[in-house]
Every structure is written in structure tokens, then in C-alpha cells.
Coordinates of C-alpha atoms in Angstrom, one line a residue:
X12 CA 45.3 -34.0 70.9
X13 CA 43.6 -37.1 72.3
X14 CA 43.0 -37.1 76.1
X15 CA 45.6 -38.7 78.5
X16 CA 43.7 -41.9 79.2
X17 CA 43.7 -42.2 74.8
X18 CA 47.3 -41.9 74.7
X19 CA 48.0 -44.0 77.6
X20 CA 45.7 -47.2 76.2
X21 CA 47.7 -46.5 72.3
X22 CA 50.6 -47.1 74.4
X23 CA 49.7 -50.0 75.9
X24 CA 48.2 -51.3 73.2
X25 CA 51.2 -50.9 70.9
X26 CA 53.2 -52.8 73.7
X27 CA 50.8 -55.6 72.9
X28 CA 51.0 -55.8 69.4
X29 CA 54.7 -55.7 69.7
X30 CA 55.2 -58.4 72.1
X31 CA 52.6 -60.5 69.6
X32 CA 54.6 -59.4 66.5
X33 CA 57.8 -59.7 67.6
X34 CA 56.6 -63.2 69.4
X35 CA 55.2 -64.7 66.8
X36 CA 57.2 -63.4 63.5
X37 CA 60.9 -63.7 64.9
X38 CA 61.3 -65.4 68.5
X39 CA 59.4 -68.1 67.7
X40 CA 61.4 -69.4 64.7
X41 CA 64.8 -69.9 66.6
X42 CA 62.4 -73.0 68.7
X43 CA 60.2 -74.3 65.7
X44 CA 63.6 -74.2 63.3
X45 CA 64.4 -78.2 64.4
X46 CA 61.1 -79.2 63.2
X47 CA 60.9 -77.6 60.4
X48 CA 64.0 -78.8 58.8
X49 CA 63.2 -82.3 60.4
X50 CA 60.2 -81.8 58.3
X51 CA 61.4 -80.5 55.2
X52 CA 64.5 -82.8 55.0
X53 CA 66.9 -79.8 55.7
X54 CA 69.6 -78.6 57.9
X55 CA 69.2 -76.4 60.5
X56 CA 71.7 -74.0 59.2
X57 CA 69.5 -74.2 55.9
X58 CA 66.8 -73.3 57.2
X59 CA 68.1 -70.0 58.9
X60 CA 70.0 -69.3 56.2
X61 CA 66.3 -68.9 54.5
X62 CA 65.4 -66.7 57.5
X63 CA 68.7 -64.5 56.9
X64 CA 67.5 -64.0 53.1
X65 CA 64.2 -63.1 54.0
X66 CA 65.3 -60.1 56.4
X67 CA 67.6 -58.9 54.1
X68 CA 64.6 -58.8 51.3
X69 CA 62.9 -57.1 54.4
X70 CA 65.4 -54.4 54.7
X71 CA 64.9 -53.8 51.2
X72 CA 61.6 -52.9 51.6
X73 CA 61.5 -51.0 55.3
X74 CA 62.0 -47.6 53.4
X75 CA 59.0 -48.1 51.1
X76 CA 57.0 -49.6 54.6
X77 CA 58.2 -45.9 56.2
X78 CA 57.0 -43.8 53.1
X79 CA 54.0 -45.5 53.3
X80 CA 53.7 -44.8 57.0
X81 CA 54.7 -41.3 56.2
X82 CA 51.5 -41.2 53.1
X83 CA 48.8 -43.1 54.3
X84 CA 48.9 -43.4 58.5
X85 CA 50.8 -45.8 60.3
X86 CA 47.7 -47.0 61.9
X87 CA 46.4 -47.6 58.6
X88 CA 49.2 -49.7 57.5
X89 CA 49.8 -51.6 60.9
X90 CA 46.1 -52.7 60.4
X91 CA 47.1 -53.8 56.8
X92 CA 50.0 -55.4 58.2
X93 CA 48.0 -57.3 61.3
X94 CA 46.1 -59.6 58.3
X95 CA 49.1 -59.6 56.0
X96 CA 51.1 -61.3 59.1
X97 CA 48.6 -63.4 60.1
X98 CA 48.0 -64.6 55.8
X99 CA 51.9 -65.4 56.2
X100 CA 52.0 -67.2 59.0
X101 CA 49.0 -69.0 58.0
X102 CA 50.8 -69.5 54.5
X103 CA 54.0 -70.4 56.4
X104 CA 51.7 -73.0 58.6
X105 CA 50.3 -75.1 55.1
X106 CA 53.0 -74.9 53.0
X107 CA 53.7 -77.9 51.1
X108 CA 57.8 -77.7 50.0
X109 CA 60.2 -75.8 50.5
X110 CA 60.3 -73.3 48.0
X111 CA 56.5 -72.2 49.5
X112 CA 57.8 -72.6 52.9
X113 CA 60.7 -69.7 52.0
X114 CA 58.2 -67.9 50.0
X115 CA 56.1 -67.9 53.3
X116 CA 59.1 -66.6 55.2
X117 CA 60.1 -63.6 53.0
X118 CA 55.9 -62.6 53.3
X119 CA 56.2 -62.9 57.4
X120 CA 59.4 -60.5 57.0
X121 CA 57.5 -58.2 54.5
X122 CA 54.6 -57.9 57.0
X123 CA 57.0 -57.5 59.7
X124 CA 58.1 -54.2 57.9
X125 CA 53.9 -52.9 58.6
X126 CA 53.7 -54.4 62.5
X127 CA 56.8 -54.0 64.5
X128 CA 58.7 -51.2 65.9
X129 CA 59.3 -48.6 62.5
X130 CA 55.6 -48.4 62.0
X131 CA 54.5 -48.2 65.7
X132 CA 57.1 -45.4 66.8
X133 CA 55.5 -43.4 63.6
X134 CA 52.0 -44.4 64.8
X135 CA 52.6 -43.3 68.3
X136 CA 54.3 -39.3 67.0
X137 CA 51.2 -39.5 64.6
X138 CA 48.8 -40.2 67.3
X139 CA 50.4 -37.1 68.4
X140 CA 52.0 -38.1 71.8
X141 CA 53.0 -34.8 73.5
X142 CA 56.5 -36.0 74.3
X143 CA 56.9 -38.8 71.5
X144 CA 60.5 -39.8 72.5
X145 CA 59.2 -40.6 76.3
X146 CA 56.5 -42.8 74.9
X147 CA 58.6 -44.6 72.4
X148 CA 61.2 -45.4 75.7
X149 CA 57.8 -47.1 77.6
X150 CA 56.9 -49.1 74.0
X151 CA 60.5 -50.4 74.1
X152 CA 60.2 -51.6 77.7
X153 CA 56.8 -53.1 77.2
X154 CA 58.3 -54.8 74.2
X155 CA 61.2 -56.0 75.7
X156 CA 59.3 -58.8 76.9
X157 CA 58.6 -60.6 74.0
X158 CA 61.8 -62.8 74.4
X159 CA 60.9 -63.6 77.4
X160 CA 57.1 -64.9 77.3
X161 CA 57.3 -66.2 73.8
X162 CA 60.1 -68.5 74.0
X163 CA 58.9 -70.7 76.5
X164 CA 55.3 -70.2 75.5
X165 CA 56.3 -71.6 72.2
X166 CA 58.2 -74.1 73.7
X167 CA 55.2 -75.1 75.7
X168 CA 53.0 -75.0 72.9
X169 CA 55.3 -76.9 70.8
X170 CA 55.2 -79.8 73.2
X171 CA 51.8 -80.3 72.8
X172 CA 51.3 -79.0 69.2
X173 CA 53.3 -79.5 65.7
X174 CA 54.9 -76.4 64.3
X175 CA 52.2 -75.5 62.0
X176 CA 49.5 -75.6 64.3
X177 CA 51.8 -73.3 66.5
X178 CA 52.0 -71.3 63.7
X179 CA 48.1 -71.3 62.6
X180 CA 47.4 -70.5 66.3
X181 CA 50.0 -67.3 66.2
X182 CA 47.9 -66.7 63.1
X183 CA 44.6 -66.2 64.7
X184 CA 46.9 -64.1 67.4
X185 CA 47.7 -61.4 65.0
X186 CA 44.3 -61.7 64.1
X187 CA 42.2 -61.3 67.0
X188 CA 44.1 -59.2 69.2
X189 CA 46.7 -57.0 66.7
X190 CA 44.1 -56.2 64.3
X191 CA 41.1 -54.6 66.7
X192 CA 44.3 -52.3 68.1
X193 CA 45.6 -51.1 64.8
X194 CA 42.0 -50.9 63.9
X195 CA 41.4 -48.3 66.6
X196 CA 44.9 -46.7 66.0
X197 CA 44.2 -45.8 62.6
X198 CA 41.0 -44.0 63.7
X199 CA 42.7 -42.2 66.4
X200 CA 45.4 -41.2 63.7
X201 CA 43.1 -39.8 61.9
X202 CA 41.3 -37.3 64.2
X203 CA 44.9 -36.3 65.3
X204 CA 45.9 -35.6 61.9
X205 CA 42.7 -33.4 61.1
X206 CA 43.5 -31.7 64.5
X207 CA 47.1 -30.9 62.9
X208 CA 45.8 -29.5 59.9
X209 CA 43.9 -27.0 61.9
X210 CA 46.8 -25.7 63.8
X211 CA 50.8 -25.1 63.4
X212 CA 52.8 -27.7 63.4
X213 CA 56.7 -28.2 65.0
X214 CA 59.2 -29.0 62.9
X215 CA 61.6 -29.9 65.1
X216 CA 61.3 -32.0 68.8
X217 CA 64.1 -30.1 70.2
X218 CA 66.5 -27.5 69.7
X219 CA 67.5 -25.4 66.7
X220 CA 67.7 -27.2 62.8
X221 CA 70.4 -28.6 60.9
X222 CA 71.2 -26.9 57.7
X223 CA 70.7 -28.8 54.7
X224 CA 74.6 -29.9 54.4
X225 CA 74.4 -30.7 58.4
X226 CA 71.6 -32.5 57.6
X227 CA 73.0 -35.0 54.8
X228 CA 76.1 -35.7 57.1
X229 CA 74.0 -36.1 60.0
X230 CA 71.8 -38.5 58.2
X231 CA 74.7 -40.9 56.9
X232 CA 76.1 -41.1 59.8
X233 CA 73.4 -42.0 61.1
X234 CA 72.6 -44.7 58.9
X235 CA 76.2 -46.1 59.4
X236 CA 76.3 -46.0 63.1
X237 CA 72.6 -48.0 62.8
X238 CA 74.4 -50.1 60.2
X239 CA 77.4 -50.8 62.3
X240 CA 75.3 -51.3 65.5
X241 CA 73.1 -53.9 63.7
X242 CA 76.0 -56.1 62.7
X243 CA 77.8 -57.1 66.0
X244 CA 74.5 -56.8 67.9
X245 CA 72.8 -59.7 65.5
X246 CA 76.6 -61.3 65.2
X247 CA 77.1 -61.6 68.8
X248 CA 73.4 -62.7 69.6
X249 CA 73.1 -65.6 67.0
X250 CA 76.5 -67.4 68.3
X251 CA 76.8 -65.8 72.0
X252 CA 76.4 -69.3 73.7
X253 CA 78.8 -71.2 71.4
X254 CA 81.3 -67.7 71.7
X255 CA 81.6 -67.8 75.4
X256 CA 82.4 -71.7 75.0
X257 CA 84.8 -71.2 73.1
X258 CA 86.4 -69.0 74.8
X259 CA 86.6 -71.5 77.8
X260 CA 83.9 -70.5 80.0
X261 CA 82.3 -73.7 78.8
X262 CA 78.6 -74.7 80.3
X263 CA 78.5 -71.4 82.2
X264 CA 78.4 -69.2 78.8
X265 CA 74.9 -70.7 78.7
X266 CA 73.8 -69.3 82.5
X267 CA 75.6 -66.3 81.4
X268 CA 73.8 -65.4 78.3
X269 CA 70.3 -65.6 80.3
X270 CA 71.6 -62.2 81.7
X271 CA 71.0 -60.3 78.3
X272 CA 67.5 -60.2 78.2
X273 CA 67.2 -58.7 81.8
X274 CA 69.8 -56.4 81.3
X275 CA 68.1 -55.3 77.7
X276 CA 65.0 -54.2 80.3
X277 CA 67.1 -53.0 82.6
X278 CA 68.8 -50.1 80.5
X279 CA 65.7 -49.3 79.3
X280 CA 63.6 -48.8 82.6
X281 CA 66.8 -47.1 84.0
X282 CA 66.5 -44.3 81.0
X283 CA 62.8 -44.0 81.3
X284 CA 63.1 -42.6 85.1
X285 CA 66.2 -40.9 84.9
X286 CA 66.8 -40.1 81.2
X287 CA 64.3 -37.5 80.5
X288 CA 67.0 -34.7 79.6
X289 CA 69.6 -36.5 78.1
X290 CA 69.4 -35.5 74.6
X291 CA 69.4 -38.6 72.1
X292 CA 72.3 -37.8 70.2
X293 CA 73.9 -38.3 73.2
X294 CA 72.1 -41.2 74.2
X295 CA 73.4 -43.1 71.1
X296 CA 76.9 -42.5 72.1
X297 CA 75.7 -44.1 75.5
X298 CA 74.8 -47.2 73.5
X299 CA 77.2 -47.2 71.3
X300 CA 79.9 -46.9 73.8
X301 CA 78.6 -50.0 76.2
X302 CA 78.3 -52.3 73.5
X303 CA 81.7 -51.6 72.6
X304 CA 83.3 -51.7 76.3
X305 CA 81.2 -55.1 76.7
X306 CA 83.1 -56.7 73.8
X307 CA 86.5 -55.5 75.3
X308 CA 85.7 -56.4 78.8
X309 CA 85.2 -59.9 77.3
X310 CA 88.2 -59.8 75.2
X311 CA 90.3 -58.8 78.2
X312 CA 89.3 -60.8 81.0
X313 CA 88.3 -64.0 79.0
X314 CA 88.1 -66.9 80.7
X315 CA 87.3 -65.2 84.0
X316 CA 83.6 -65.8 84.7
X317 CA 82.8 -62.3 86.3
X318 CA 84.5 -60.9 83.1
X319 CA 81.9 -62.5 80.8
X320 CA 79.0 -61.5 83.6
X321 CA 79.9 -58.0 82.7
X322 CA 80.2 -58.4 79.0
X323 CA 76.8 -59.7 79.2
X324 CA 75.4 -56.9 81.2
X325 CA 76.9 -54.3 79.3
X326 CA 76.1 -55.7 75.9
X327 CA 72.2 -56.5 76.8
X328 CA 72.5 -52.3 78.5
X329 CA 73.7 -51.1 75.5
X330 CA 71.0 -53.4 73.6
X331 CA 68.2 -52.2 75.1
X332 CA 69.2 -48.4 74.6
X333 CA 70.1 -48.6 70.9
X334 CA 66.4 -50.1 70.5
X335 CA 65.5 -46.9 71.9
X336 CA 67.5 -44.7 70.0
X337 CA 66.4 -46.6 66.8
X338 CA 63.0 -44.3 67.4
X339 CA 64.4 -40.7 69.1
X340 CA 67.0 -40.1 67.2
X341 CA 65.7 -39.8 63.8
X342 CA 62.8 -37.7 65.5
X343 CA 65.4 -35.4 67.5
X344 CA 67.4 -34.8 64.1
X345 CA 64.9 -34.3 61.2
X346 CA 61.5 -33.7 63.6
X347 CA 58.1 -34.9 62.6
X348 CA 57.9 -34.7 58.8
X349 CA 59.1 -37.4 56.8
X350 CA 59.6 -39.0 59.9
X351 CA 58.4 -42.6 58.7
X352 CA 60.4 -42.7 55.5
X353 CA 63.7 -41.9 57.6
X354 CA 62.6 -44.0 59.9
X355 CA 62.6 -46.9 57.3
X356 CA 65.6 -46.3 56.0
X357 CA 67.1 -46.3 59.5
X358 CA 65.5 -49.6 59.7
X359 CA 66.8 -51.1 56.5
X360 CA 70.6 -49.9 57.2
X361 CA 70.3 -52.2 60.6
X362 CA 68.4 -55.2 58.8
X363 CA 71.2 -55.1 55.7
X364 CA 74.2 -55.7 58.0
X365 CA 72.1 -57.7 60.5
X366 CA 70.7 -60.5 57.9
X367 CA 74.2 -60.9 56.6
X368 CA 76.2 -60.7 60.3
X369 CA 75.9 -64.3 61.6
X370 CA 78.0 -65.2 58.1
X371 CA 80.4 -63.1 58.0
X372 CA 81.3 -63.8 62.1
X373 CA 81.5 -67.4 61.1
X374 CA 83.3 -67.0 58.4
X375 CA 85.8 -64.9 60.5
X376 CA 86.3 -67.8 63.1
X377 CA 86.8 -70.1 60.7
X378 CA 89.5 -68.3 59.3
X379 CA 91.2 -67.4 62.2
X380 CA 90.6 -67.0 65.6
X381 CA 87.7 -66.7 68.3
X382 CA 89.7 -63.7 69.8
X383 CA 91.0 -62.1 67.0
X384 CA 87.1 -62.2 65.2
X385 CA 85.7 -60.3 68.2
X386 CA 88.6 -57.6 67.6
X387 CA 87.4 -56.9 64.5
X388 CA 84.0 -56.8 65.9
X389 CA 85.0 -54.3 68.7
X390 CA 86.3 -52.5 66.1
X391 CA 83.1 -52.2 63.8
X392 CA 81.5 -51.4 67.3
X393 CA 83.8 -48.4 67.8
X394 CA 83.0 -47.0 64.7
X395 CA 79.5 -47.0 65.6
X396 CA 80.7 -44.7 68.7
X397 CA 82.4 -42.5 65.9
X398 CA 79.9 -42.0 63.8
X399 CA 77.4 -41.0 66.8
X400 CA 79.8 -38.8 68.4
X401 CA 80.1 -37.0 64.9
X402 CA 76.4 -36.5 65.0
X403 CA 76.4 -35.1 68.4
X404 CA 78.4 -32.5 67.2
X405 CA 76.9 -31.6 64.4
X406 CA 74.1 -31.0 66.5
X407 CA 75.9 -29.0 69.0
X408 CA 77.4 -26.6 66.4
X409 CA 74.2 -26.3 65.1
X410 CA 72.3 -25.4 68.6
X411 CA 75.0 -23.2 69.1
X412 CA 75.2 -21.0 66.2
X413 CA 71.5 -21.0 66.4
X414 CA 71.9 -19.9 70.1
X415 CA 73.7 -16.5 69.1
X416 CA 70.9 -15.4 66.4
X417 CA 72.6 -16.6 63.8
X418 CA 71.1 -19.0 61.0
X419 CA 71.8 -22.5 61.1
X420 CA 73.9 -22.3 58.0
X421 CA 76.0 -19.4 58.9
X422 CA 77.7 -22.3 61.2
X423 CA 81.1 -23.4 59.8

């Protein structure tokens, strides 16, 4: 195992990359969108619709990205992925029309696959982190700043640079400082898994192991409740200013949605000191659950202000912890091996309903009401709590008969 003050820089380090990755490849885009279509002769909505296309073709290829990870290292490919973002961006940055300027888009996506949070949770349990799930809670934190130092510092950029040279500067960004990191990642990977060859490996993080039938259930429901969680979280996000207007809160919806990102933090900080024993099945139920009470509590008290202040704060609470959970929970389930291709697949389940969620919630308005589109949203969200609370027991059975000496498949 590499010494503590290893660990702690591949942490940090990680937090970098991701707040450069997730900077630069998605929080960027919603501030340089304007002036791309303006360039391109396109709508705005055009031009996110292009985005929307290119993460679903990136949630079509996260389960490859994890078998990869799984195969080769997840340092190796993150240091792959560090030049393959910065080509795309680069690409994205001189494209000519617009059919290079989406085929530049759906390359940023595919890179993202190799950089952001799938391949570094698998780098940090393959670095091998002697409490992976704790580590993967201080990488979210760490992360969960990106929002908030790359919007304005695009924005600030942007006022004194075109959106290609914003772009060719994030370039040399993923470059420079990503790279180096993975770089070093990969070869601390490596001694870690010549260090693992030498000695016994866990299967499991915690607890006793699913039977193979437990296992398959556990899995799909997993992948729905991900699936489920992905859809209102990118629905709610993409029109949450325009949704709290409508509803009447009117200019404050804006001041109100500034709370999301804090709160996001929040949950996250609050699990790292006080969440050490709560076991992640659990913990999903946790997210699940607020993001669903924060879509009722707006629902029920719309248009009181202090309503919507603690629709906000739950939602951006339950945010936070189901980008934790996106990590532990495959981990706590299956354990180590195959941990990147799950992982993936967890990944793609989210990205499918999150690339097509936007649509479908303006579709729903359009058709009918504001109120009545959230409904069916809260209800999507409940199913989410469902689905985790199935897994949860599942898990507890399987503890349980494991508990009294039995096998894990003499459980009924």
C-alpha cells in the first residue's frame, strides 16, 4: 500500500483534475453556448440539443470506458483521456461548421468517459485506498467546486477572450496540469497492483456477499434507481430558474437557485464527518428520499418563498449525496473486482435518462401543466427511493443469513 502522505496527494490531485475536467468539458458550455450559436448561425436550443446527443453517445460508451478501467488501470486511461480532452477541446476550439463543431462535442463527451468521476473513483480503489468509500466522499467534496470557480472564471475569461480561445486555453489546462497527475497515478497504480498480486485480495468492502440471484436483482435495481435519479436531477437543473418562475416566485427563483450549489457541498461535508458507519445502501435511500421530499415540499407550498428555499436545499442535499453514492455503492455491493465495468454501466444508466430529461420535462409542460409535470417527476423520484430501499434489503437478508453460518444462498 502506498504511504499516507501518497494517498493523501492522489486525492488531492484527483480533486484537481476533476474540478478541471468537470470545468472545462461541461460547466463551461452552458456560458460559451450564446456565442457559439451567434457564431454558427444557430439557436441556443440547437446548440444544446447537440450537447444532449453527445452525452447520450457518451452513455453509450461509459461501460466500455469502465472495462477498460477494469483491464488496463484507471490511471492509465485517465492519462489517455487528459490528451484526448485536451485534442477535443482543441478540435472543438478550430472547428470550421457545424457538423465539425458537433463532431468536436461528441469527442469532449467520449473523453469525458476517461477523466471525470467513473474512472477516478476506480483509480483511487486501484491505488488501493484503505477505506475507498471515505476517499471517494473527500473527491466529491473537492469536486463540488467546479460549478462554482468555473462559471465565473469562464465568464471572466469570456469577456476578454472569444469562445475558442477560451476553449484552446482549457485545452492547454487539461494538458499541463491533468496530464502530469494521471501520469503519476498510473505509476502509482501500478506498484499497488503488483503489491496485490503478492498478497490476498478482499472481495467484498463490507459485510457478507450477495448470491448470484441477489446479485442480478441488486444490480438492476441499481441501475434503475441511478437511471431514475439521473432524469429529475438533470430535468430539474436545466429549467430550475424558469420552473420556480413559473410557479410565481418570479425574480426570486433566480436568488433561490444560487442555494443548490452550496447545499450540494453541504451534504457532502456533512457525510464525510458524521457518515462514516452509515452503510451506502442506506445512504442511497438518504438521497433518494430528499430529492423526492424537495420536489413535494415545492409542489406543496408553491408560491411561498421559504417553501421553494427548502426545495432548493433539499434537492442540492440530496444532490450532493447521490454523487456520492454513484461511487460506494457499486463498491459496497459487488467489492473490488469488476468494479470499473459496473461502475460504467452505473454511469451510462444516469447519462441515458439524463441526456434525454430536459425534453421530455418540456415536453411535459407544454402539454399540460407546470404542477402536474413535477408530479410526475416526484413520482419517477419515488421510484428511485423504491428501488434503493429494495436493495437495502437485499443486502440485509443477505448479512443476515450470512450472520447465522449459513451460505448466502440458503437465504430465501
Amino acid at each position: 500500500m502506498p504511504d499516507r502522505s501518497a494517498l493523501r496527494k492522489a486525492i488531492w490531485g484527483l480533486g484537481l483534475t476533476q474540478i478541471i475536467g468537470y470545468g472545462t468539458l461541461y460547466y463551461s458550455f452552458s456560458i460559451l453556448a450564446p456565442a457559439m450559436a451567434s457564431e454558427f448561425g444557430l439557436t441556443e436550443g440547437w446548440v444544446f440539443g447537440a450537447l444532449s446527443a453527445s452525452l447520450f453517445a457518451g452513455s453509450l460508451f461509459a461501460p466500455t470506458a469502465g472495462r477498460w478501467a477494469d483491464r488496463f488501470g484507471a490511471g492509465r486511461i485517465m492519462t489517455v483521456g487528459s490528451v484526448a480532452a485536451a485534442v477535443a477541446l482543441a478540435l472543438c476550439a478550430v472547428a470550421p461548421g457545424r457538423v465539425s463543431f458537433v463532431l468536436a462535442l461528441l469527442a469532449m463527451e467520449l473523453a469525458s468517459s476517461f477523466v471525470l468521476y467513473s474512472a477516478a473513483f476506480v483509480a483511487i480503489v486501484q491505488i488501493g485506498v484503505p477505506r475507498p468509500q471515505r476517499s471517494i466522499t473527500h473527491l466529491t467534496l473537492i469536486a463540488g467546486f467546479a460549478s462554482t470557480l468555473f462559471w465565473p472564471l469562464t465568464s471572466v475569461l469570456h469577456a476578454h477572450l472569444t469562445w475558442r480561445e477560451v476553449y484552446l486555453l482549457f485545452a492547454a489546462l487539461n494538458l499541463g496540469l491533468c496530464l502530469p497527475i494521471h501520469a503519476w497515478l498510473m505509476r502509482l497504480s501500478r506498484r499497488q497492483a503488483t503489491a496485490t498480486q503478492q498478497g490476498p485480495a478482499s472481495a467484498h468492502e463490507a459485510g457478507a456477499p450477495l448470491d448470484p440471484r441477489r446479485s442480478r436483482a441488486a444490480f438492476l435495481l441499481m441501475l434503475a434507481g441511478f437511471a431514475t435519479e439521473g432524469f429529475v436531477l438533470s430535468a430539474i437543473l436545466i429549467h430550475m430558474v424558469p420552473l420556480t418562475a413559473a410557479l410565481g416566485l418570479g425574480t426570486a427563483g433566480l436568488f433561490v437557485s444560487t442555494l443548490f450549489g452550496p447545499a450540494q457541498v453541504a451534504s457532502r461535508l456533512i457525510n464525510m464527518l458524521f457518515g462514516g458507519r452509515l452503510q451506502q445502501a442506506h445512504l442511497a435511500v438518504v438521497a433518494a428520499s430528499l430529492i423526492t421530499a424537495g420536489l413535494c415540499a415545492l409542489l406543496l407550498t408553491t408560491p411561498w418563498l421559504q417553501g421553494a428555499f427548502l426545495f432548493v436545499l433539499l434537492f442540492g442535499l440530496g444532490s450532493g449525496l447521490t454523487s456520492i453514492v454513484g461511487g460506494t455503492l457499486p463498491l459496497e455491493l459487488f467489492g473490488r473486482e469488476g468494479y470499473g465495468a459496473r461502475l460504467g454501466w452505473a454511469s451510462a444508466a444516469r447519462q441515458f435518462t439524463s441526456a434525454f430529461a430536459p425534453f421530455a420535462l418540456a415536453f411535459m409542460m407544454a402539454r399540460t401543466s407546470v404542477a402536474n409535470s413535477l408530479w410526475v417527476l416526484a413520482v419517477v423520484a419515488a421510484s428511485g427511493v423504491i428501488a434503493f430501499l429494495a436493495i437495502a434489503l437485499l443486502r440485509q437478508r443477505g448479512r443476515a443469513a450470512f450472520a447465522i453460518g449459513g451460505r448466502p444462498e440458503e437465504a430465501t
